[in-house]
mmCIF file of C-alpha atoms in Angstrom:
data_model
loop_
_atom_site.group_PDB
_atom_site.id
_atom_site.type_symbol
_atom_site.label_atom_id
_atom_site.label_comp_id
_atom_site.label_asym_id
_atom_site.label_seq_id
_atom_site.Cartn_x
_atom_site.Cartn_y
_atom_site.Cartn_z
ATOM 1 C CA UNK J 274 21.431 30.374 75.013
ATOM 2 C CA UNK J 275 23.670 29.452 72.283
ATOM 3 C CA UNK J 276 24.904 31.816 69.573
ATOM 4 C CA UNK J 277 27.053 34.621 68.482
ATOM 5 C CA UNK J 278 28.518 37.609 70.444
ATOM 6 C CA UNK J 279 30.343 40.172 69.305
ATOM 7 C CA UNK J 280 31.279 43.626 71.948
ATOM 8 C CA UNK J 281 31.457 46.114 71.695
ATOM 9 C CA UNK J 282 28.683 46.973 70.211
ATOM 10 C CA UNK J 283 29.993 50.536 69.123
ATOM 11 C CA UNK J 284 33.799 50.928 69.050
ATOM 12 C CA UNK J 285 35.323 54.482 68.562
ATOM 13 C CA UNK J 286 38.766 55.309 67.618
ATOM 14 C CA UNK J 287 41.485 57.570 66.564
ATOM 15 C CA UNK J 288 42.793 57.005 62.910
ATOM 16 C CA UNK J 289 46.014 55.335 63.092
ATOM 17 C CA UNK J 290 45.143 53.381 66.091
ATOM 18 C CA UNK J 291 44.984 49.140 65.705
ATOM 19 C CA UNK J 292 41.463 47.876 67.393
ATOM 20 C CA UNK J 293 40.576 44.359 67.749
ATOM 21 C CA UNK J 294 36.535 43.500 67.444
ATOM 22 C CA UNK J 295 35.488 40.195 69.227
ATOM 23 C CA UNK J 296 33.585 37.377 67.994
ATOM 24 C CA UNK J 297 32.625 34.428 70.462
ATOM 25 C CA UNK J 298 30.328 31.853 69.466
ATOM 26 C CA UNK J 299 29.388 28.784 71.829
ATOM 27 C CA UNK J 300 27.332 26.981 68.748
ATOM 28 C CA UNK J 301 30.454 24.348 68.235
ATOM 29 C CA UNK J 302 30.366 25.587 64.901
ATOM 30 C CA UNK J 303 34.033 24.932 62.750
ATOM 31 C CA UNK J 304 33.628 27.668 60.264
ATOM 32 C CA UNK J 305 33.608 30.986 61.120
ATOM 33 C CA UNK J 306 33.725 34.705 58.879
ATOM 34 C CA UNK J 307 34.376 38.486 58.632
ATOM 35 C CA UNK J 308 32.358 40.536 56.941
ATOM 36 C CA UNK J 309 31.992 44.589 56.209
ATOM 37 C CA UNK J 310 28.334 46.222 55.801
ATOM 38 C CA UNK J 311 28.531 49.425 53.930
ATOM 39 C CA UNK J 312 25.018 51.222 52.561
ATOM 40 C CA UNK J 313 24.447 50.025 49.279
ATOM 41 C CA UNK J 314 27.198 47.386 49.250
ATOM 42 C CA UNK J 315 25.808 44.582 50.853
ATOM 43 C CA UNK J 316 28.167 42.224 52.967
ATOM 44 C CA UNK J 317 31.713 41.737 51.994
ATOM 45 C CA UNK J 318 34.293 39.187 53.348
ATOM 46 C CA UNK J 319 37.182 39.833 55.069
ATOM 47 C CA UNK J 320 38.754 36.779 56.435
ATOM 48 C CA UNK J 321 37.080 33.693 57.109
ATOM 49 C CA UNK J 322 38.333 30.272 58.957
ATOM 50 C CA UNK J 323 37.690 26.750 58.418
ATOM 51 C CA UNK J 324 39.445 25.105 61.495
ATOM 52 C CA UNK J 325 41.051 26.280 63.854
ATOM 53 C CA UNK J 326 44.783 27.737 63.492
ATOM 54 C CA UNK J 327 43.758 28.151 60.159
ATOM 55 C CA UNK J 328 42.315 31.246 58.203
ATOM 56 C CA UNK J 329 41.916 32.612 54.548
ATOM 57 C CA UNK J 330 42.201 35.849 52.962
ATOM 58 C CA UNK J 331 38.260 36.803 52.129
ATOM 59 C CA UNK J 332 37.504 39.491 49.105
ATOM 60 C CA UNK J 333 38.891 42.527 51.473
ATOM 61 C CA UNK J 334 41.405 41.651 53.728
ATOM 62 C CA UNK J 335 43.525 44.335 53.314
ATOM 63 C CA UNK J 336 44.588 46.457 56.391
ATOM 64 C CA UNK J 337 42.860 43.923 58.515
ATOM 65 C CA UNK J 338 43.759 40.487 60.478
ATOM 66 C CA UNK J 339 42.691 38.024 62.214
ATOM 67 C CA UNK J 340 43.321 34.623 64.585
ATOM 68 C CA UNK J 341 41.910 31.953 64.858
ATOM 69 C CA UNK J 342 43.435 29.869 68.196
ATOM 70 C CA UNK J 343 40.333 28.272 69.767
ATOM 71 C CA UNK J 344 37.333 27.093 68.235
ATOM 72 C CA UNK J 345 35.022 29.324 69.609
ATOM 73 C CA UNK J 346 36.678 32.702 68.628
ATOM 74 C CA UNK J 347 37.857 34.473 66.161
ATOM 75 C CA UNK J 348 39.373 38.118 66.709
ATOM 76 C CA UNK J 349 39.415 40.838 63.438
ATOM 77 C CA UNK J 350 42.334 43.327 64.190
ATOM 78 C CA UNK J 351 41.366 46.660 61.932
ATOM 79 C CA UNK J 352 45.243 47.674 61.546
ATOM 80 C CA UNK J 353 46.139 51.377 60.549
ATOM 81 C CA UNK J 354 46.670 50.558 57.139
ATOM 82 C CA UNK J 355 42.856 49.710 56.521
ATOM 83 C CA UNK J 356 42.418 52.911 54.469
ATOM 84 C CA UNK J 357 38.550 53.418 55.494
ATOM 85 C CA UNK J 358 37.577 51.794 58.934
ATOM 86 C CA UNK J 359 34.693 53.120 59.283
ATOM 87 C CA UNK J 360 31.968 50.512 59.225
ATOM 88 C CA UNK J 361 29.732 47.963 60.108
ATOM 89 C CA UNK J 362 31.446 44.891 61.117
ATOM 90 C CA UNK J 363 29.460 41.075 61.637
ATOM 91 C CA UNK J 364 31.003 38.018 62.532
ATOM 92 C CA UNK J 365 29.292 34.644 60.824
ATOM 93 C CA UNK J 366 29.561 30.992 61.772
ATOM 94 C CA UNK J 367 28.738 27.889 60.498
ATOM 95 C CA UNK J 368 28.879 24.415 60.696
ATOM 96 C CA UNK J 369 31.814 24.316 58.137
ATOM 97 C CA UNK J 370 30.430 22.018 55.634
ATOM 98 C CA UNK J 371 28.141 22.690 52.747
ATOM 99 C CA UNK J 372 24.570 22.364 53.359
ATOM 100 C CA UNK J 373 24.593 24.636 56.172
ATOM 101 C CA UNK J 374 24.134 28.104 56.301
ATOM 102 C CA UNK J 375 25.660 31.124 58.185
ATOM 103 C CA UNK J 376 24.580 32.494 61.177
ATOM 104 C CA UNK J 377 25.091 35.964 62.052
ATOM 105 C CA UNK J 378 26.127 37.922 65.127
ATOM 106 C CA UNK J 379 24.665 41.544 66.317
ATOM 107 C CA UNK J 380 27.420 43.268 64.843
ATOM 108 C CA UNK J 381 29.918 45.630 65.699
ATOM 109 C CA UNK J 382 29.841 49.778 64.123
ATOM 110 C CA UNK J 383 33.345 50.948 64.273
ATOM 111 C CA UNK J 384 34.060 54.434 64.211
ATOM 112 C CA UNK J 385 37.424 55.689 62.905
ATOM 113 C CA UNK J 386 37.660 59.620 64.010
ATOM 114 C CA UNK S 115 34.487 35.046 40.652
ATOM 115 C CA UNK S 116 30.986 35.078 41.163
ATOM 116 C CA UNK S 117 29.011 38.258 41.797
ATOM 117 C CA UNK S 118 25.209 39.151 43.069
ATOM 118 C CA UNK S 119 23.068 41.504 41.933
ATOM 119 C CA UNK S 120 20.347 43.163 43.565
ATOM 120 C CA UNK S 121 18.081 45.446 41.418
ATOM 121 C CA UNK S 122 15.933 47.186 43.658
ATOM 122 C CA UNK S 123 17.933 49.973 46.401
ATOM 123 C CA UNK S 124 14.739 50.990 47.834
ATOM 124 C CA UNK S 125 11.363 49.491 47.554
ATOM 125 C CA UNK S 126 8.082 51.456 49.420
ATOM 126 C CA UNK S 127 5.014 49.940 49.264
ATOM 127 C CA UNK S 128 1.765 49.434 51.521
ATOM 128 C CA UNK S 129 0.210 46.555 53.606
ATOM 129 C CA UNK S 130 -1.107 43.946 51.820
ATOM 130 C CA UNK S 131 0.128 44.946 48.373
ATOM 131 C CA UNK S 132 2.668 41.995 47.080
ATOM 132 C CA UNK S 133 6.141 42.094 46.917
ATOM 133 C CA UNK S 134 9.140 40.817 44.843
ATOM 134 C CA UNK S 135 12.615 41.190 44.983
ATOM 135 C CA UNK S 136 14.907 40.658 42.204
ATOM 136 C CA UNK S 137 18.224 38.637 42.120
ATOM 137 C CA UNK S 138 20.434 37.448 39.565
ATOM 138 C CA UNK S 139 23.965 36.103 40.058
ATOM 139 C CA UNK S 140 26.445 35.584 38.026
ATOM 140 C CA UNK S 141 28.258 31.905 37.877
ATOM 141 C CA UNK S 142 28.030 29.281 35.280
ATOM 142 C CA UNK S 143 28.490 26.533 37.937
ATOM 143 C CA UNK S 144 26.367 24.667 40.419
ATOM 144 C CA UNK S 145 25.194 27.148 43.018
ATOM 145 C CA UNK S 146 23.703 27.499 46.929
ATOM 146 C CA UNK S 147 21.136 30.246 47.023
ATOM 147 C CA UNK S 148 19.782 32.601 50.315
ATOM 148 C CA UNK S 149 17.855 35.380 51.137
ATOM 149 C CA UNK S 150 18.390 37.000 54.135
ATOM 150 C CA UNK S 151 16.802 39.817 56.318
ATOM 151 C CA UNK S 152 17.862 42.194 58.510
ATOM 152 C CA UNK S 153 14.981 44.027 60.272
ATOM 153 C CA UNK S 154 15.920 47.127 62.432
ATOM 154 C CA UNK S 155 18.544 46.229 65.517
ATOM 155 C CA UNK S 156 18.071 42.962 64.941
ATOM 156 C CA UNK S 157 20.466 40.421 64.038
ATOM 157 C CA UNK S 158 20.757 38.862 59.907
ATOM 158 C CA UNK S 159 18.836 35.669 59.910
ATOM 159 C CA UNK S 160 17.906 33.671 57.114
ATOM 160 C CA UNK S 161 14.849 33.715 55.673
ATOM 161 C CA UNK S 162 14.834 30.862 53.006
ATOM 162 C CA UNK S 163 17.745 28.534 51.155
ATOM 163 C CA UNK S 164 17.966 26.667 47.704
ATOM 164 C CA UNK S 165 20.304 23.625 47.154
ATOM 165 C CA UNK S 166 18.977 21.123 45.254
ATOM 166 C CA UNK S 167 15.370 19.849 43.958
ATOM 167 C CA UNK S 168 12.226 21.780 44.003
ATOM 168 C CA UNK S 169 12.981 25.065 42.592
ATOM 169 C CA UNK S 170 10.198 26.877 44.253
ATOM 170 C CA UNK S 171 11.268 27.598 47.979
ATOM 171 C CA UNK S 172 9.275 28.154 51.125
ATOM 172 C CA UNK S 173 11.113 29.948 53.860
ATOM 173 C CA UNK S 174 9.624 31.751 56.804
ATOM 174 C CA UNK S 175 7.321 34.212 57.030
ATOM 175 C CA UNK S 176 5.043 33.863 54.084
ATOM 176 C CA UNK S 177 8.516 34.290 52.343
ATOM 177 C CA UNK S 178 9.083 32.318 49.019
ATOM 178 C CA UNK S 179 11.213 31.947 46.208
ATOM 179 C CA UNK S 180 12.058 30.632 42.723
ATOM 180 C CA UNK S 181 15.399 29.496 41.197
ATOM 181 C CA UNK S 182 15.313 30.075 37.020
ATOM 182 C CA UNK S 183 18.805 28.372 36.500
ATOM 183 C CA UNK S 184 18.373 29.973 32.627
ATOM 184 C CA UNK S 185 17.782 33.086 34.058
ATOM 185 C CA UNK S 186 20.721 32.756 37.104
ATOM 186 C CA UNK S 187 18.113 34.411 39.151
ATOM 187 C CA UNK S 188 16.257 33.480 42.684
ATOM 188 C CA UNK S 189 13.755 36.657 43.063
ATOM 189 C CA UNK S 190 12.181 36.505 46.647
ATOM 190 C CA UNK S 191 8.331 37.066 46.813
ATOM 191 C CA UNK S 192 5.303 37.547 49.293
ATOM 192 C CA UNK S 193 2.279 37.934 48.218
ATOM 193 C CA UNK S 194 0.842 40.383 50.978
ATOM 194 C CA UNK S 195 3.436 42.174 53.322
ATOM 195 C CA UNK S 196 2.804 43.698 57.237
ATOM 196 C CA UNK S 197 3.914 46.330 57.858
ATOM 197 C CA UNK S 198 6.448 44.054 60.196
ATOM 198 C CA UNK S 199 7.821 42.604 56.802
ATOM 199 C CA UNK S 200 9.975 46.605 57.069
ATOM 200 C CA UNK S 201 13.543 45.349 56.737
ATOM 201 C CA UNK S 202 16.855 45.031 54.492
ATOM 202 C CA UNK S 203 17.042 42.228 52.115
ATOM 203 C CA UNK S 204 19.746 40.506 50.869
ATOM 204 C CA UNK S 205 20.438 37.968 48.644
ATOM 205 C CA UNK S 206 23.557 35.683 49.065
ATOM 206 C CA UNK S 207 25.512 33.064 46.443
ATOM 207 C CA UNK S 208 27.517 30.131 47.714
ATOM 208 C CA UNK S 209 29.679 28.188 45.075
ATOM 209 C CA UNK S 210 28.561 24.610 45.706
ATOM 210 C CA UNK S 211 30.643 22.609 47.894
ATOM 211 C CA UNK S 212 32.447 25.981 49.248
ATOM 212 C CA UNK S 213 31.967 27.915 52.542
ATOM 213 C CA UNK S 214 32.396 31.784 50.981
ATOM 214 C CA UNK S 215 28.800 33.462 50.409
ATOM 215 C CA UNK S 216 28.859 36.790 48.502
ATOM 216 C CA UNK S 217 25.726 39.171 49.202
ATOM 217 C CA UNK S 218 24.126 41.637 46.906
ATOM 218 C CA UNK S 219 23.902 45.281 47.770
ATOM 219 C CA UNK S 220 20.968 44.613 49.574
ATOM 220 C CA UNK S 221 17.050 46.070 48.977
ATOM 221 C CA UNK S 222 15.508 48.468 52.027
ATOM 222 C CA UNK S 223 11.759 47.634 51.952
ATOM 223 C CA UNK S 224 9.840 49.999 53.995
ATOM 224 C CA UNK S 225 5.832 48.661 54.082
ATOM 225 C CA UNK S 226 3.784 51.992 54.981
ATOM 226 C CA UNK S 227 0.902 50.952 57.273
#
Protein backbone atom coordinates (compact mmCIF):
# COMPACT_ATOMS: atom_id res chain seq x y z
CA UNK A 1 0.00 0.00 0.00
CA UNK A 2 1.66 3.16 -0.76
CA UNK A 3 1.48 6.30 1.38
CA UNK A 4 2.42 8.18 4.42
CA UNK A 5 3.44 6.96 7.95
CA UNK A 6 4.14 8.78 10.67
CA UNK A 7 4.71 6.80 14.61
CA UNK A 8 4.12 7.30 17.00
CA UNK A 9 0.94 8.01 16.91
CA UNK A 10 0.90 9.72 20.48
CA UNK A 11 4.31 10.89 21.77
CA UNK A 12 4.62 12.08 25.47
CA UNK A 13 7.35 14.02 26.95
CA UNK A 14 8.99 15.98 29.62
CA UNK A 15 9.45 19.79 28.83
CA UNK A 16 12.95 20.38 28.05
CA UNK A 17 13.43 17.10 26.43
CA UNK A 18 14.36 17.07 22.27
CA UNK A 19 11.86 14.37 20.46
CA UNK A 20 12.10 13.48 16.93
CA UNK A 21 8.51 12.57 15.08
CA UNK A 22 8.89 10.29 11.94
CA UNK A 23 7.60 10.70 8.58
CA UNK A 24 8.14 7.83 5.91
CA UNK A 25 6.47 7.92 2.73
CA UNK A 26 7.04 5.14 -0.07
CA UNK A 27 4.87 7.36 -2.78
CA UNK A 28 8.37 8.51 -4.62
CA UNK A 29 7.11 11.77 -3.97
CA UNK A 30 10.17 14.80 -4.03
CA UNK A 31 8.42 17.30 -1.90
CA UNK A 32 7.69 16.75 1.40
CA UNK A 33 6.21 19.24 4.64
CA UNK A 34 5.71 19.97 8.38
CA UNK A 35 2.85 21.19 9.59
CA UNK A 36 1.20 22.13 13.27
CA UNK A 37 -2.74 21.63 13.87
CA UNK A 38 -3.91 23.74 16.70
CA UNK A 39 -8.01 24.22 17.34
CA UNK A 40 -9.02 27.10 15.55
CA UNK A 41 -5.75 27.68 13.69
CA UNK A 42 -5.86 25.52 10.92
CA UNK A 43 -2.49 23.96 9.56
CA UNK A 44 0.69 25.84 9.81
CA UNK A 45 4.13 25.06 8.21
CA UNK A 46 7.06 24.28 9.80
CA UNK A 47 9.70 23.16 7.48
CA UNK A 48 9.17 21.78 4.22
CA UNK A 49 11.74 20.08 1.54
CA UNK A 50 11.99 20.12 -2.07
CA UNK A 51 14.83 17.53 -2.74
CA UNK A 52 16.58 15.83 -0.86
CA UNK A 53 19.55 17.34 1.39
CA UNK A 54 17.66 20.28 1.02
CA UNK A 55 14.98 22.00 3.33
CA UNK A 56 13.32 25.50 3.97
CA UNK A 57 12.30 27.37 6.89
CA UNK A 58 8.17 27.14 6.71
CA UNK A 59 5.97 30.04 8.63
CA UNK A 60 7.01 28.42 12.24
CA UNK A 61 10.14 26.90 12.37
CA UNK A 62 11.26 28.11 15.39
CA UNK A 63 12.43 25.64 18.16
CA UNK A 64 12.05 22.92 15.64
CA UNK A 65 14.32 21.00 12.88
CA UNK A 66 14.44 18.84 10.53
CA UNK A 67 16.56 16.46 7.79
CA UNK A 68 16.06 15.58 4.94
CA UNK A 69 18.88 12.64 3.83
CA UNK A 70 16.83 10.14 1.79
CA UNK A 71 13.99 10.66 -0.31
CA UNK A 72 11.57 8.89 1.48
CA UNK A 73 11.93 10.57 4.96
CA UNK A 74 11.92 13.41 6.56
CA UNK A 75 12.45 13.62 10.51
CA UNK A 76 10.93 16.98 12.61
CA UNK A 77 13.13 17.29 15.82
CA UNK A 78 10.75 19.46 18.43
CA UNK A 79 13.97 21.00 20.28
CA UNK A 80 13.53 22.51 23.89
CA UNK A 81 13.41 25.85 22.71
CA UNK A 82 9.95 25.31 20.87
CA UNK A 83 8.15 27.41 23.51
CA UNK A 84 4.67 25.39 23.21
CA UNK A 85 5.07 21.69 21.95
CA UNK A 86 2.11 20.66 22.57
CA UNK A 87 0.29 19.74 19.40
CA UNK A 88 -0.86 18.05 16.55
CA UNK A 89 1.83 17.31 14.18
CA UNK A 90 1.17 15.94 10.13
CA UNK A 91 3.67 15.26 7.72
CA UNK A 92 2.60 16.13 3.80
CA UNK A 93 4.09 14.99 0.52
CA UNK A 94 3.87 15.72 -2.85
CA UNK A 95 5.02 15.28 -6.11
CA UNK A 96 7.14 18.54 -5.88
CA UNK A 97 5.87 20.35 -8.81
CA UNK A 98 2.84 22.53 -9.17
CA UNK A 99 -0.23 20.92 -10.26
CA UNK A 100 -0.14 18.42 -7.65
CA UNK A 101 -1.50 18.46 -4.42
CA UNK A 102 -0.45 17.34 -0.86
CA UNK A 103 -1.09 14.29 0.65
CA UNK A 104 -1.36 13.89 4.23
CA UNK A 105 -0.18 11.40 6.84
CA UNK A 106 -2.25 10.16 10.13
CA UNK A 107 -0.53 12.48 12.23
CA UNK A 108 1.34 12.56 15.23
CA UNK A 109 -0.27 14.39 18.94
CA UNK A 110 2.70 15.33 20.93
CA UNK A 111 2.38 15.88 24.44
CA UNK A 112 4.83 18.18 26.26
CA UNK A 113 4.23 17.52 30.25
CA UNK B 1 2.31 36.91 2.32
CA UNK B 2 -0.82 35.44 1.58
CA UNK B 3 -3.38 34.55 4.24
CA UNK B 4 -6.84 32.34 4.36
CA UNK B 5 -9.76 33.02 5.92
CA UNK B 6 -12.34 30.84 7.09
CA UNK B 7 -15.61 32.45 8.39
CA UNK B 8 -17.53 29.85 9.88
CA UNK B 9 -15.77 28.02 13.46
CA UNK B 10 -18.66 25.84 13.88
CA UNK B 11 -21.45 25.04 11.58
CA UNK B 12 -24.58 22.50 12.94
CA UNK B 13 -27.04 21.66 10.72
CA UNK B 14 -29.36 18.55 9.79
CA UNK B 15 -29.49 15.88 6.98
CA UNK B 16 -30.43 17.00 3.88
CA UNK B 17 -30.42 20.72 4.61
CA UNK B 18 -27.56 22.42 2.20
CA UNK B 19 -24.40 23.56 3.12
CA UNK B 20 -21.78 26.28 2.31
CA UNK B 21 -18.62 27.15 3.54
CA UNK B 22 -17.04 30.41 3.15
CA UNK B 23 -13.42 31.25 2.02
CA UNK B 24 -11.67 34.21 1.02
CA UNK B 25 -7.90 34.62 0.67
CA UNK B 26 -5.96 37.21 0.47
CA UNK B 27 -3.29 37.55 -2.63
CA UNK B 28 -3.42 39.75 -5.61
CA UNK B 29 -1.57 37.11 -7.71
CA UNK B 30 -2.41 33.99 -9.63
CA UNK B 31 -3.54 31.38 -7.14
CA UNK B 32 -4.05 27.25 -6.56
CA UNK B 33 -7.18 26.67 -4.54
CA UNK B 34 -8.27 23.34 -2.11
CA UNK B 35 -10.62 22.25 0.21
CA UNK B 36 -9.83 19.67 2.36
CA UNK B 37 -11.55 17.37 5.01
CA UNK B 38 -10.68 15.77 7.88
CA UNK B 39 -13.42 13.43 9.20
CA UNK B 40 -12.88 11.89 12.74
CA UNK B 41 -9.43 9.60 13.00
CA UNK B 42 -9.10 9.74 9.67
CA UNK B 43 -6.40 11.06 7.68
CA UNK B 44 -6.72 14.97 5.61
CA UNK B 45 -7.62 14.16 2.09
CA UNK B 46 -8.62 16.40 -0.48
CA UNK B 47 -11.83 16.93 -1.41
CA UNK B 48 -11.71 19.24 -4.56
CA UNK B 49 -8.82 21.63 -6.37
CA UNK B 50 -8.96 24.83 -8.64
CA UNK B 51 -6.08 25.76 -11.06
CA UNK B 52 -7.09 27.00 -14.08
CA UNK B 53 -10.41 27.12 -16.38
CA UNK B 54 -13.85 26.35 -15.29
CA UNK B 55 -14.41 28.19 -12.18
CA UNK B 56 -17.08 25.97 -10.87
CA UNK B 57 -15.37 22.77 -9.34
CA UNK B 58 -16.59 19.25 -8.80
CA UNK B 59 -14.70 17.30 -6.21
CA UNK B 60 -15.85 14.22 -4.39
CA UNK B 61 -18.62 13.56 -2.57
CA UNK B 62 -21.37 15.71 -3.91
CA UNK B 63 -18.69 18.39 -2.93
CA UNK B 64 -18.44 21.56 -5.19
CA UNK B 65 -17.06 24.81 -5.46
CA UNK B 66 -16.78 28.27 -7.06
CA UNK B 67 -13.74 30.57 -7.57
CA UNK B 68 -15.01 34.59 -7.68
CA UNK B 69 -11.43 35.93 -8.54
CA UNK B 70 -13.23 39.64 -7.71
CA UNK B 71 -14.29 38.37 -4.66
CA UNK B 72 -10.71 36.25 -3.78
CA UNK B 73 -13.09 33.70 -2.52
CA UNK B 74 -13.68 29.72 -3.31
CA UNK B 75 -16.79 28.93 -0.82
CA UNK B 76 -17.32 25.05 -0.80
CA UNK B 77 -21.00 23.85 -1.17
CA UNK B 78 -23.33 20.67 -1.07
CA UNK B 79 -26.52 20.89 -1.60
CA UNK B 80 -27.84 18.05 0.82
CA UNK B 81 -25.35 16.69 3.53
CA UNK B 82 -25.39 12.89 5.44
CA UNK B 83 -24.93 12.83 8.33
CA UNK B 84 -21.37 11.11 7.13
CA UNK B 85 -20.54 14.62 5.55
CA UNK B 86 -19.58 15.31 9.95
CA UNK B 87 -16.00 16.52 9.57
CA UNK B 88 -13.40 19.57 9.72
CA UNK B 89 -13.03 21.66 6.72
CA UNK B 90 -10.36 23.46 5.54
CA UNK B 91 -9.56 25.57 2.93
CA UNK B 92 -5.93 25.85 1.57
CA UNK B 93 -4.04 28.69 -0.87
CA UNK B 94 -1.05 27.79 -2.99
CA UNK B 95 0.84 30.76 -4.73
CA UNK B 96 0.95 29.54 -8.33
CA UNK B 97 3.98 27.87 -9.39
CA UNK B 98 5.06 27.36 -5.52
CA UNK B 99 4.89 24.24 -3.27
CA UNK B 100 3.83 26.17 0.29
CA UNK B 101 -0.11 25.85 0.93
CA UNK B 102 -1.45 27.97 3.84
CA UNK B 103 -4.85 26.62 5.46
CA UNK B 104 -7.58 28.58 7.07
CA UNK B 105 -8.59 27.99 10.64
CA UNK B 106 -10.68 25.39 9.57
CA UNK B 107 -14.87 24.98 9.91
CA UNK B 108 -16.21 21.83 12.30
CA UNK B 109 -19.48 20.79 10.58
CA UNK B 110 -21.41 18.49 12.69
CA UNK B 111 -24.74 17.17 10.44
CA UNK B 112 -27.34 16.02 13.27
CA UNK B 113 -29.16 12.93 11.93
Amino acid sequence: DGGITQSPKYLFRKEGQNVTLSCEQNLNHDAMYWYRQDPGQGLRLIYYSQIVNDFQKGDIAEGYSVSREKKESFPLTVTSAQKNPTAFYLCASSLGDSYNEQFFGPGTRLTVL
Amino acid sequence: AQSVSQHNHHVILSEAASLELGCNYSYGGTVNLFWYVQYPGQHLQLLLKYFSGDPLVKGIKGFEAEFIKSKFSFNLRKPSVQWSDTAEYFCAVKVAAGNKLTFGGGTRVLVKP
